[in-house]
Tab-separated table of C-alpha atoms in Angstrom:
chain	number	residue	atom	x	y	z
B	513	MET	CA	-49.155	169.073	-152.244
B	514	ARG	CA	-47.991	165.802	-153.973
B	515	LEU	CA	-44.709	167.439	-155.276
B	516	PRO	CA	-43.582	168.919	-152.070
B	517	LEU	CA	-44.391	165.763	-150.406
B	518	PHE	CA	-42.388	163.724	-152.926
B	519	PHE	CA	-39.420	166.286	-152.496
B	520	VAL	CA	-39.503	165.881	-148.713
B	521	LEU	CA	-39.562	161.857	-149.102
B	522	THR	CA	-36.770	161.915	-151.773
B	523	THR	CA	-34.840	164.407	-149.465
B	524	VAL	CA	-35.006	161.614	-146.624
B	525	MET	CA	-34.138	158.921	-148.939
B	526	ILE	CA	-30.992	160.690	-150.346
B	527	ASP	CA	-29.868	161.593	-146.991
B	528	ALA	CA	-29.958	157.906	-146.202
B	529	MET	CA	-28.463	157.006	-149.469
B	530	GLY	CA	-25.782	159.626	-148.945
B	531	ILE	CA	-24.650	157.832	-145.775
B	532	GLY	CA	-24.870	154.251	-147.333
B	533	LEU	CA	-22.831	155.559	-150.469
B	534	ILE	CA	-19.606	156.308	-148.493
B	535	MET	CA	-19.826	153.375	-146.031
B	536	PRO	CA	-18.157	150.743	-148.242
B	537	ILE	CA	-15.283	153.099	-149.164
B	538	MET	CA	-14.475	155.067	-146.033
B	539	PRO	CA	-11.752	152.488	-144.924
B	540	ASN	CA	-9.987	152.924	-148.231
B	541	LEU	CA	-10.548	156.299	-148.172
B	542	LEU	CA	-9.095	156.774	-144.836
B	543	LEU	CA	-6.235	154.633	-145.821
B	544	GLU	CA	-5.824	156.500	-148.966
B	545	VAL	CA	-5.481	159.781	-147.000
B	546	GLN	CA	-3.330	158.875	-143.887
B	547	GLY	CA	-1.824	155.511	-144.820
B	548	GLY	CA	-1.307	153.314	-141.717
B	549	SER	CA	-3.126	150.068	-140.872
B	550	LEU	CA	-6.947	149.392	-141.106
B	551	ALA	CA	-7.024	149.384	-137.294
B	552	ASP	CA	-5.823	153.170	-137.401
B	553	ALA	CA	-8.437	153.923	-140.236
B	554	ALA	CA	-11.185	152.333	-137.761
B	555	ILE	CA	-10.226	154.746	-135.023
B	556	TRP	CA	-10.225	157.678	-137.394
B	557	GLY	CA	-13.566	156.696	-139.061
B	558	GLY	CA	-15.015	156.405	-135.210
B	559	ILE	CA	-13.683	159.831	-134.593
B	560	LEU	CA	-15.233	161.181	-137.690
B	561	SER	CA	-18.567	159.412	-136.793
B	562	THR	CA	-18.507	160.853	-133.324
B	563	ALA	CA	-17.913	164.057	-134.488
B	564	PHE	CA	-20.611	164.186	-136.906
B	565	ALA	CA	-23.255	162.831	-133.874
B	566	VAL	CA	-21.946	165.153	-131.310
B	567	MET	CA	-22.445	168.291	-133.761
B	568	GLN	CA	-25.880	167.069	-134.587
B	569	PHE	CA	-26.723	166.644	-131.106
B	570	LEU	CA	-25.669	170.185	-130.225
B	571	PHE	CA	-27.312	172.020	-133.263
B	572	SER	CA	-30.658	169.805	-134.230
B	573	PRO	CA	-32.564	171.730	-131.575
B	574	VAL	CA	-31.163	174.944	-132.853
B	575	LEU	CA	-32.161	174.353	-136.166
B	576	GLY	CA	-35.589	172.858	-135.252
B	577	SER	CA	-36.398	175.853	-133.497
B	578	LEU	CA	-34.983	177.948	-136.248
B	579	SER	CA	-37.593	176.520	-138.735
B	580	ASP	CA	-40.482	177.080	-136.372
B	581	ALA	CA	-39.589	180.726	-136.665
B	582	VAL	CA	-38.313	181.105	-140.347
B	583	GLY	CA	-40.050	178.346	-142.028
B	584	ARG	CA	-39.338	174.613	-143.042
B	585	ARG	CA	-38.525	175.672	-146.627
B	586	PRO	CA	-35.088	177.818	-146.022
B	587	VAL	CA	-33.795	175.739	-143.320
B	588	LEU	CA	-34.148	172.207	-145.358
B	589	LEU	CA	-33.058	174.123	-148.665
B	590	VAL	CA	-29.919	175.386	-146.793
B	591	SER	CA	-29.202	172.121	-145.274
B	592	LEU	CA	-29.410	170.269	-148.676
B	593	PHE	CA	-26.903	173.078	-150.197
B	594	VAL	CA	-24.370	172.406	-147.351
B	595	MET	CA	-24.901	168.885	-147.496
B	596	ALA	CA	-23.758	168.881	-151.171
B	597	LEU	CA	-20.918	171.072	-150.377
B	598	ASP	CA	-19.816	168.715	-147.590
B	599	TYR	CA	-19.710	165.640	-149.882
B	600	LEU	CA	-17.708	167.695	-152.211
B	601	VAL	CA	-15.050	168.526	-149.552
B	602	MET	CA	-14.886	165.129	-148.787
B	603	ALA	CA	-14.392	163.894	-152.230
B	604	LEU	CA	-11.514	166.462	-152.543
B	605	ALA	CA	-10.146	166.223	-149.091
B	606	GLY	CA	-6.402	165.253	-148.878
B	607	SER	CA	-5.893	165.388	-145.225
B	608	LEU	CA	-7.650	164.035	-142.193
B	609	TRP	CA	-8.157	167.174	-140.658
B	610	LEU	CA	-10.173	168.370	-143.905
B	611	LEU	CA	-12.221	165.239	-143.521
B	612	LEU	CA	-13.001	166.161	-139.801
B	613	LEU	CA	-13.928	169.637	-140.746
B	614	GLY	CA	-16.505	168.311	-143.351
B	615	ARG	CA	-18.235	166.043	-140.846
B	616	ILE	CA	-18.292	168.895	-138.351
B	617	ILE	CA	-19.852	171.436	-140.819
B	618	GLY	CA	-22.168	168.250	-141.995
B	619	GLY	CA	-23.209	167.477	-138.507
B	620	THR	CA	-24.026	171.188	-137.781
B	621	THR	CA	-26.239	171.580	-140.522
B	622	ALA	CA	-27.870	168.090	-140.448
B	623	ALA	CA	-31.445	169.149	-140.191
B	624	THR	CA	-32.899	167.715	-143.207
B	625	HIS	CA	-34.566	164.496	-141.352
B	626	ALA	CA	-35.725	166.833	-138.532
B	627	THR	CA	-37.339	169.431	-140.676
B	628	ALA	CA	-38.852	166.893	-142.903
B	629	GLY	CA	-40.480	165.496	-139.897
B	630	ALA	CA	-41.610	168.926	-138.860
B	631	TYR	CA	-43.057	169.606	-142.326
B	632	ILE	CA	-45.024	166.104	-142.157
B	633	ALA	CA	-46.323	167.170	-138.991
B	634	ASP	CA	-47.490	170.306	-140.554
B	635	ILE	CA	-49.604	168.718	-143.446
B	636	SER	CA	-50.957	165.831	-141.448
B	637	ASN	CA	-54.264	165.556	-139.609
B	638	PRO	CA	-53.767	164.158	-136.068
B	639	THR	CA	-55.004	160.640	-136.938
B	640	GLU	CA	-52.624	160.610	-140.201
B	641	LYS	CA	-49.444	161.605	-138.293
B	642	ALA	CA	-47.932	158.053	-137.426
B	643	ALA	CA	-48.789	156.941	-140.680
B	644	ASN	CA	-47.041	159.705	-142.682
B	645	PHE	CA	-44.215	159.575	-140.361
B	646	GLY	CA	-44.096	155.843	-141.340
B	647	LEU	CA	-43.725	157.118	-144.972
B	648	LEU	CA	-40.392	159.022	-143.661
B	649	GLY	CA	-39.255	155.673	-142.227
B	650	ALA	CA	-39.890	153.833	-145.335
B	651	ALA	CA	-38.060	156.521	-147.587
B	652	PHE	CA	-35.171	156.069	-145.155
B	653	GLY	CA	-35.103	152.374	-145.565
B	654	ILE	CA	-35.031	152.487	-149.159
B	655	GLY	CA	-32.221	154.841	-149.254
B	656	PHE	CA	-30.377	152.548	-146.712
B	657	VAL	CA	-30.997	149.706	-149.225
B	658	LEU	CA	-29.707	151.573	-152.383
B	659	GLY	CA	-26.697	153.609	-150.705
B	660	PRO	CA	-24.464	150.618	-149.727
B	661	LEU	CA	-25.183	148.670	-152.974
B	662	THR	CA	-24.565	151.665	-155.357
B	663	GLY	CA	-21.624	152.900	-153.175
B	664	GLY	CA	-19.902	149.474	-153.201
B	665	LEU	CA	-20.151	149.559	-157.200
B	666	LEU	CA	-19.130	153.258	-157.502
B	667	GLY	CA	-16.052	152.407	-155.125
B	668	GLU	CA	-14.836	149.868	-157.561
B	669	ILE	CA	-14.599	152.602	-160.199
B	670	ASP	CA	-13.078	155.159	-158.003
B	671	THR	CA	-12.542	155.791	-153.949
B	672	ARG	CA	-13.809	159.165	-154.434
B	673	ALA	CA	-16.666	158.581	-156.939
B	674	PRO	CA	-19.434	157.718	-153.951
B	675	PHE	CA	-19.034	161.095	-152.657
B	676	TYR	CA	-19.237	162.873	-156.151
B	677	ALA	CA	-22.533	161.024	-156.621
B	678	ALA	CA	-23.787	161.839	-153.257
B	679	ALA	CA	-23.181	165.617	-153.873
B	680	ALA	CA	-24.776	165.297	-156.986
B	681	LEU	CA	-27.972	163.761	-155.633
B	682	ALA	CA	-28.227	166.419	-152.761
B	683	GLY	CA	-27.486	169.043	-155.477
B	684	LEU	CA	-30.280	167.911	-157.840
B	685	ASN	CA	-32.838	167.509	-154.983
B	686	PHE	CA	-31.965	171.025	-153.861
B	687	ALA	CA	-32.903	172.228	-157.413
B	688	LEU	CA	-36.354	170.607	-157.082
B	689	GLY	CA	-36.955	171.801	-153.716
B	690	TRP	CA	-36.319	175.398	-154.855
B	691	PHE	CA	-39.089	175.126	-157.364
B	692	VAL	CA	-41.803	172.732	-155.770
B	693	MET	CA	-41.334	173.327	-151.828
B	694	HIS	CA	-43.818	175.595	-150.559
B	695	GLU	CA	-43.676	177.058	-146.744
B	696	THR	CA	-46.235	175.546	-144.191
B	697	VAL	CA	-45.212	177.822	-141.406
B	698	THR	CA	-47.744	180.551	-141.351
B	699	ASP	CA	-48.516	183.109	-138.773
B	700	ASP	CA	-50.984	180.898	-137.186
B	701	ASN	CA	-48.203	178.249	-136.340
B	702	ARG	CA	-45.036	180.477	-136.410
B	703	ARG	CA	-42.779	180.913	-133.089
B	704	ALA	CA	-40.307	183.390	-132.331
B	705	PHE	CA	-36.844	182.113	-132.099
B	706	ASP	CA	-35.256	182.095	-128.650
B	707	TRP	CA	-31.622	180.978	-127.874
B	708	ARG	CA	-32.804	179.897	-124.454
B	709	ARG	CA	-34.940	177.106	-125.530
B	710	ALA	CA	-33.159	176.460	-128.831
B	711	ASN	CA	-29.901	175.055	-127.332
B	712	PRO	CA	-30.301	171.067	-126.719
B	713	PHE	CA	-30.484	171.557	-122.824
B	714	GLY	CA	-32.977	174.515	-123.006
B	715	ALA	CA	-35.102	172.604	-125.578
B	716	PHE	CA	-35.279	169.494	-123.592
B	717	ARG	CA	-36.315	171.400	-120.580
B	718	THR	CA	-39.057	173.312	-122.438
B	719	ILE	CA	-40.233	170.182	-124.275
B	720	GLY	CA	-40.022	168.249	-121.287
B	721	ARG	CA	-42.542	170.397	-119.325
B	722	ILE	CA	-45.270	169.191	-121.565
B	723	PRO	CA	-47.486	166.575	-119.579
B	724	GLY	CA	-46.357	163.104	-120.540
B	725	ILE	CA	-43.661	164.042	-123.285
B	726	LYS	CA	-40.551	163.581	-120.912
B	727	ALA	CA	-41.812	160.071	-120.392
B	728	LEU	CA	-42.017	159.504	-124.143
B	729	LEU	CA	-38.513	161.008	-124.706
B	730	TRP	CA	-37.163	158.605	-122.327
B	731	VAL	CA	-38.760	155.837	-124.293
B	732	TYR	CA	-37.410	157.278	-127.674
B	733	PHE	CA	-33.806	157.459	-126.019
B	734	LEU	CA	-33.957	153.797	-124.701
B	735	TYR	CA	-35.273	152.590	-128.124
B	736	SER	CA	-32.536	154.541	-130.150
B	737	VAL	CA	-29.913	152.851	-128.142
B	738	ALA	CA	-31.008	149.495	-128.039
B	739	ILE	CA	-32.120	149.305	-131.841
B	740	TYR	CA	-28.617	150.626	-132.577
B	741	VAL	CA	-27.311	147.181	-131.711
B	742	TYR	CA	-27.914	146.289	-135.289
B	743	PRO	CA	-25.518	148.761	-137.073
B	744	ALA	CA	-22.990	148.653	-134.204
B	745	ILE	CA	-22.327	144.973	-133.940
B	746	TRP	CA	-24.244	143.056	-136.737
B	747	PRO	CA	-21.268	142.754	-139.009
B	748	TYR	CA	-18.779	141.360	-136.211
B	749	PHE	CA	-21.575	139.139	-134.570
B	750	THR	CA	-22.360	137.395	-137.866
B	751	ALA	CA	-18.801	136.877	-138.799
B	752	GLU	CA	-17.855	135.330	-135.599
B	753	ARG	CA	-21.134	133.534	-134.897
B	754	PHE	CA	-21.903	132.463	-138.335
B	755	GLY	CA	-18.775	132.916	-140.263
B	756	TRP	CA	-20.574	135.241	-142.865
B	757	GLN	CA	-18.296	137.121	-145.277
B	758	PRO	CA	-19.067	140.849	-146.417
B	759	GLN	CA	-21.213	139.999	-149.203
B	760	MET	CA	-23.757	137.811	-147.130
B	761	ILE	CA	-23.719	140.579	-144.256
B	762	GLY	CA	-24.326	143.337	-146.678
B	763	ALA	CA	-27.363	141.146	-148.428
B	764	SER	CA	-28.850	140.683	-144.876
B	765	LEU	CA	-28.923	144.376	-144.101
B	766	ALA	CA	-30.366	144.864	-147.577
B	767	VAL	CA	-33.217	142.450	-146.730
B	768	TYR	CA	-33.664	143.979	-143.515
B	769	GLY	CA	-34.014	147.336	-144.902
B	770	ILE	CA	-36.492	146.201	-147.479
B	771	CYS	CA	-38.421	144.582	-144.825
B	772	SER	CA	-38.369	147.751	-142.729
B	773	ALA	CA	-39.649	150.036	-145.525
B	774	LEU	CA	-42.622	147.727	-146.042
B	775	VAL	CA	-43.641	147.876	-142.286
B	776	GLN	CA	-43.212	151.576	-142.231
B	777	GLY	CA	-44.580	152.513	-145.571
B	778	GLY	CA	-47.418	149.799	-145.352
B	779	LEU	CA	-48.064	148.112	-142.381
B	780	LEU	CA	-48.243	150.722	-139.970
B	781	ARG	CA	-50.835	152.450	-141.199
B	782	TYR	CA	-53.126	149.462	-140.381
B	783	MET	CA	-51.372	148.868	-137.046
B	784	VAL	CA	-52.246	152.581	-135.884
B	785	ARG	CA	-55.978	152.230	-137.098
B	786	TRP	CA	-56.359	148.779	-134.998
B	787	PHE	CA	-54.365	149.517	-132.049
B	788	GLY	CA	-53.687	153.445	-131.965
B	789	GLU	CA	-50.232	154.912	-131.787
B	790	ARG	CA	-49.490	153.619	-128.282
B	791	GLY	CA	-50.518	150.134	-129.085
B	792	SER	CA	-48.367	150.171	-132.110
B	793	VAL	CA	-45.331	151.195	-130.270
B	794	ILE	CA	-45.860	148.298	-127.902
B	795	TRP	CA	-46.259	145.728	-130.417
B	796	GLY	CA	-43.307	146.994	-131.981
B	797	GLN	CA	-41.247	146.662	-128.780
B	798	VAL	CA	-42.940	143.037	-128.496
B	799	PHE	CA	-41.473	141.992	-131.709
B	800	ASP	CA	-37.952	143.353	-130.577
B	801	PHE	CA	-38.043	141.544	-127.545
B	802	VAL	CA	-38.698	138.272	-129.439
B	803	ALA	CA	-35.759	139.033	-132.370
B	804	PHE	CA	-33.368	140.143	-129.529
B	805	GLY	CA	-34.104	137.154	-127.207
B	806	ILE	CA	-33.336	134.775	-130.325
B	807	LEU	CA	-30.361	136.253	-131.597
B	808	ALA	CA	-28.658	136.261	-128.610
B	809	VAL	CA	-28.476	132.591	-128.420
B	810	ILE	CA	-28.749	131.098	-131.889
B	811	VAL	CA	-26.104	129.662	-133.502
B	812	SER	CA	-27.558	129.003	-137.140
B	813	GLY	CA	-27.164	131.449	-139.762
B	814	ASN	CA	-30.381	130.348	-141.653
B	815	LEU	CA	-32.315	131.152	-138.612
B	816	ALA	CA	-30.855	134.496	-138.549
B	817	LEU	CA	-31.893	135.147	-141.884
B	818	ALA	CA	-35.546	133.859	-141.445
B	819	LEU	CA	-35.821	136.020	-138.193
B	820	ILE	CA	-35.103	139.166	-140.230
B	821	PRO	CA	-38.887	139.897	-141.247
B	822	ILE	CA	-39.725	139.748	-137.469
B	823	ALA	CA	-36.966	141.947	-136.354
B	824	ALA	CA	-37.964	144.389	-138.848
B	825	LEU	CA	-41.757	144.640	-137.563
B	826	GLY	CA	-39.877	146.484	-134.630
B	827	ALA	CA	-39.682	149.413	-137.090
B	828	LEU	CA	-43.308	150.078	-136.033
B	829	VAL	CA	-41.779	151.932	-132.965
B	830	GLN	CA	-40.214	154.922	-134.450
B	831	PRO	CA	-42.862	156.420	-136.421
B	832	ALA	CA	-45.576	155.406	-133.868
B	833	LEU	CA	-43.635	156.995	-131.325
B	834	GLN	CA	-42.934	160.105	-133.686
B	835	GLY	CA	-46.671	160.525	-133.998
B	836	LEU	CA	-47.699	160.065	-130.505
B	837	MET	CA	-45.255	162.978	-129.603
B	838	SER	CA	-46.342	165.213	-132.419
B	839	ARG	CA	-49.936	165.161	-131.348
B	840	THR	CA	-48.703	165.745	-127.958
B	841	VAL	CA	-47.239	169.316	-128.620
B	842	ALA	CA	-48.574	172.275	-130.285
B	843	ASP	CA	-48.517	173.152	-133.754
B	844	ASN	CA	-45.683	175.775	-133.263
B	845	GLN	CA	-43.604	173.580	-131.419
B	846	GLN	CA	-43.307	170.761	-134.184
B	847	GLY	CA	-39.709	171.809	-135.386
B	848	GLU	CA	-38.602	172.045	-131.934
B	849	LEU	CA	-39.837	168.684	-131.076
B	850	GLN	CA	-38.088	167.349	-134.386
B	851	GLY	CA	-34.769	169.070	-133.282
B	852	VAL	CA	-34.934	167.615	-129.946
B	853	MET	CA	-35.755	164.043	-131.257
B	854	THR	CA	-33.105	164.285	-133.536
B	855	ALA	CA	-30.702	165.267	-130.801
B	856	VAL	CA	-31.979	162.490	-128.832
B	857	HIS	CA	-30.935	159.932	-131.472
B	858	ALA	CA	-27.549	161.800	-132.120
B	859	LEU	CA	-26.838	161.240	-128.504
B	860	SER	CA	-27.802	157.291	-128.666
B	861	VAL	CA	-25.325	157.088	-131.723
B	862	VAL	CA	-22.706	158.362	-129.565
B	863	ILE	CA	-23.435	155.965	-126.530
B	864	SER	CA	-24.631	152.766	-128.368
B	865	PRO	CA	-21.786	151.780	-130.356
B	866	LEU	CA	-19.319	152.031	-127.354
B	867	MET	CA	-21.616	150.087	-125.142
B	868	MET	CA	-22.597	147.464	-127.506
B	869	THR	CA	-18.974	146.873	-128.973
B	870	ALA	CA	-17.659	146.512	-125.397
B	871	VAL	CA	-20.010	144.075	-124.497
B	872	PHE	CA	-19.354	142.120	-127.851
B	873	ALA	CA	-15.630	142.257	-127.255
B	874	GLN	CA	-16.115	141.100	-123.355
B	875	PHE	CA	-18.136	138.072	-124.547
B	876	SER	CA	-16.426	137.074	-127.796
B	877	ASP	CA	-12.721	137.103	-126.618
B	878	PRO	CA	-11.310	133.603	-127.020
B	879	GLU	CA	-10.233	133.674	-123.288
B	880	THR	CA	-13.435	134.834	-121.878
B	881	SER	CA	-14.967	132.633	-119.410
B	882	HIS	CA	-18.700	133.107	-120.590
B	883	TYR	CA	-18.507	132.863	-124.480
B	884	LEU	CA	-21.564	134.636	-125.862
B	885	PRO	CA	-21.349	136.746	-128.933
B	886	GLY	CA	-24.933	137.581	-128.675
B	887	ALA	CA	-24.735	139.200	-125.294
B	888	PRO	CA	-25.197	142.740	-126.808
B	889	PHE	CA	-28.647	141.762	-128.064
B	890	LEU	CA	-29.641	140.879	-124.189
B	891	LEU	CA	-28.435	144.447	-123.164
B	892	ALA	CA	-30.655	145.867	-126.047
B	893	LEU	CA	-33.573	143.563	-124.751
B	894	ALA	CA	-33.063	144.863	-121.273
B	895	LEU	CA	-33.108	148.564	-122.418
B	896	MET	CA	-36.078	148.107	-124.542
B	897	MET	CA	-38.017	146.326	-121.750
B	898	ILE	CA	-37.393	149.539	-119.674
B	899	GLY	CA	-38.606	151.605	-122.457
B	900	CYS	CA	-41.774	149.743	-122.704
B	901	LEU	CA	-42.225	149.812	-118.821
B	902	VAL	CA	-41.830	153.739	-118.822
B	903	LEU	CA	-44.486	153.818	-121.722
B	904	LEU	CA	-46.908	151.872	-119.895
B	905	ARG	CA	-46.402	153.922	-116.664
B	906	SER	CA	-46.329	157.348	-118.612
B	907	ARG	CA	-49.541	159.680	-118.259
B	908	SER	CA	-49.890	160.987	-121.637
B	909	SER	CA	-53.551	160.830	-122.640
B	910	VAL	CA	-52.782	160.573	-126.257
B	911	THR	CA	-53.225	157.066	-127.579
């Protein structure tokens, strides 16, 4: 069991590393491919990210349901294989349209995280689910830290080098999985594939009929939109408010990633033991309330750095909520649930940056009558509070 679990955690870490590897060089790559200005590159960068998120929203439930029918192993291995090809396409691409095609294909087959979550649900006892989902979160956090650091170093050598590195990592992990990954879907928890419930809208409808799950999905959606305030505006907010340079911005994100990994990989296990999954979600939201409220009004960069460990305690929410929902659905719906959750997250990635950057632009404009660069954190705080109220009013009997 240890090698397959290591493979699954490594898959999630490499998934996060692959994203982070290419982030530092995307502006230069887009300028290299199309020329023009940095503003033009930013527009195309947004188009590529949105295309990936939209395809992930549409197809994650399909692949989640498929993993309930044919198994976790084939879906996970095919996703890794296509991921490696996707990075190679982007490494060799000489046009924007080829880059866009690569992102569309990558988003369509982005089942690694959802299928990894379903595998964790398969091998975990009900009382261990949240803690083991925390290990997934920790693996993602480690990848989030290592990816940008490695990508920045490789990008100094060549613009395309990070893509080759990401392709090599995905390919090596595919080879490891081929030999060590065993199937956890058996006749006891297998469910026939059905297009009517595999598309995102049908999957939402089917999962939503389970008592208590619809409220929890709303909590997860509101949390995902709120927490995306960090990647959406952190570089702009810290540059505007504190005058930070890219090196300091990158270092602060790395510290946040390390603290989040420690919370999800270590502290969460004890929080669930003391307060249960529902209580851990609420405590994580409380820490987010504090962090968002302070970040909205502070003017000291040193205070923002000191606040990072408190903000990272909000990382309790996602794995605890994931464990709560996983215990609510049947064993033969774990892949479907993880696909729906991935689709919900993808939808939040489409919505949140548009909202948060628009609010930041409005309240940081030199001509605005109400200068408050931290205003997006107030919006995030309001969304998180609504989610907490929904959770407190939900009827789920799982604690």
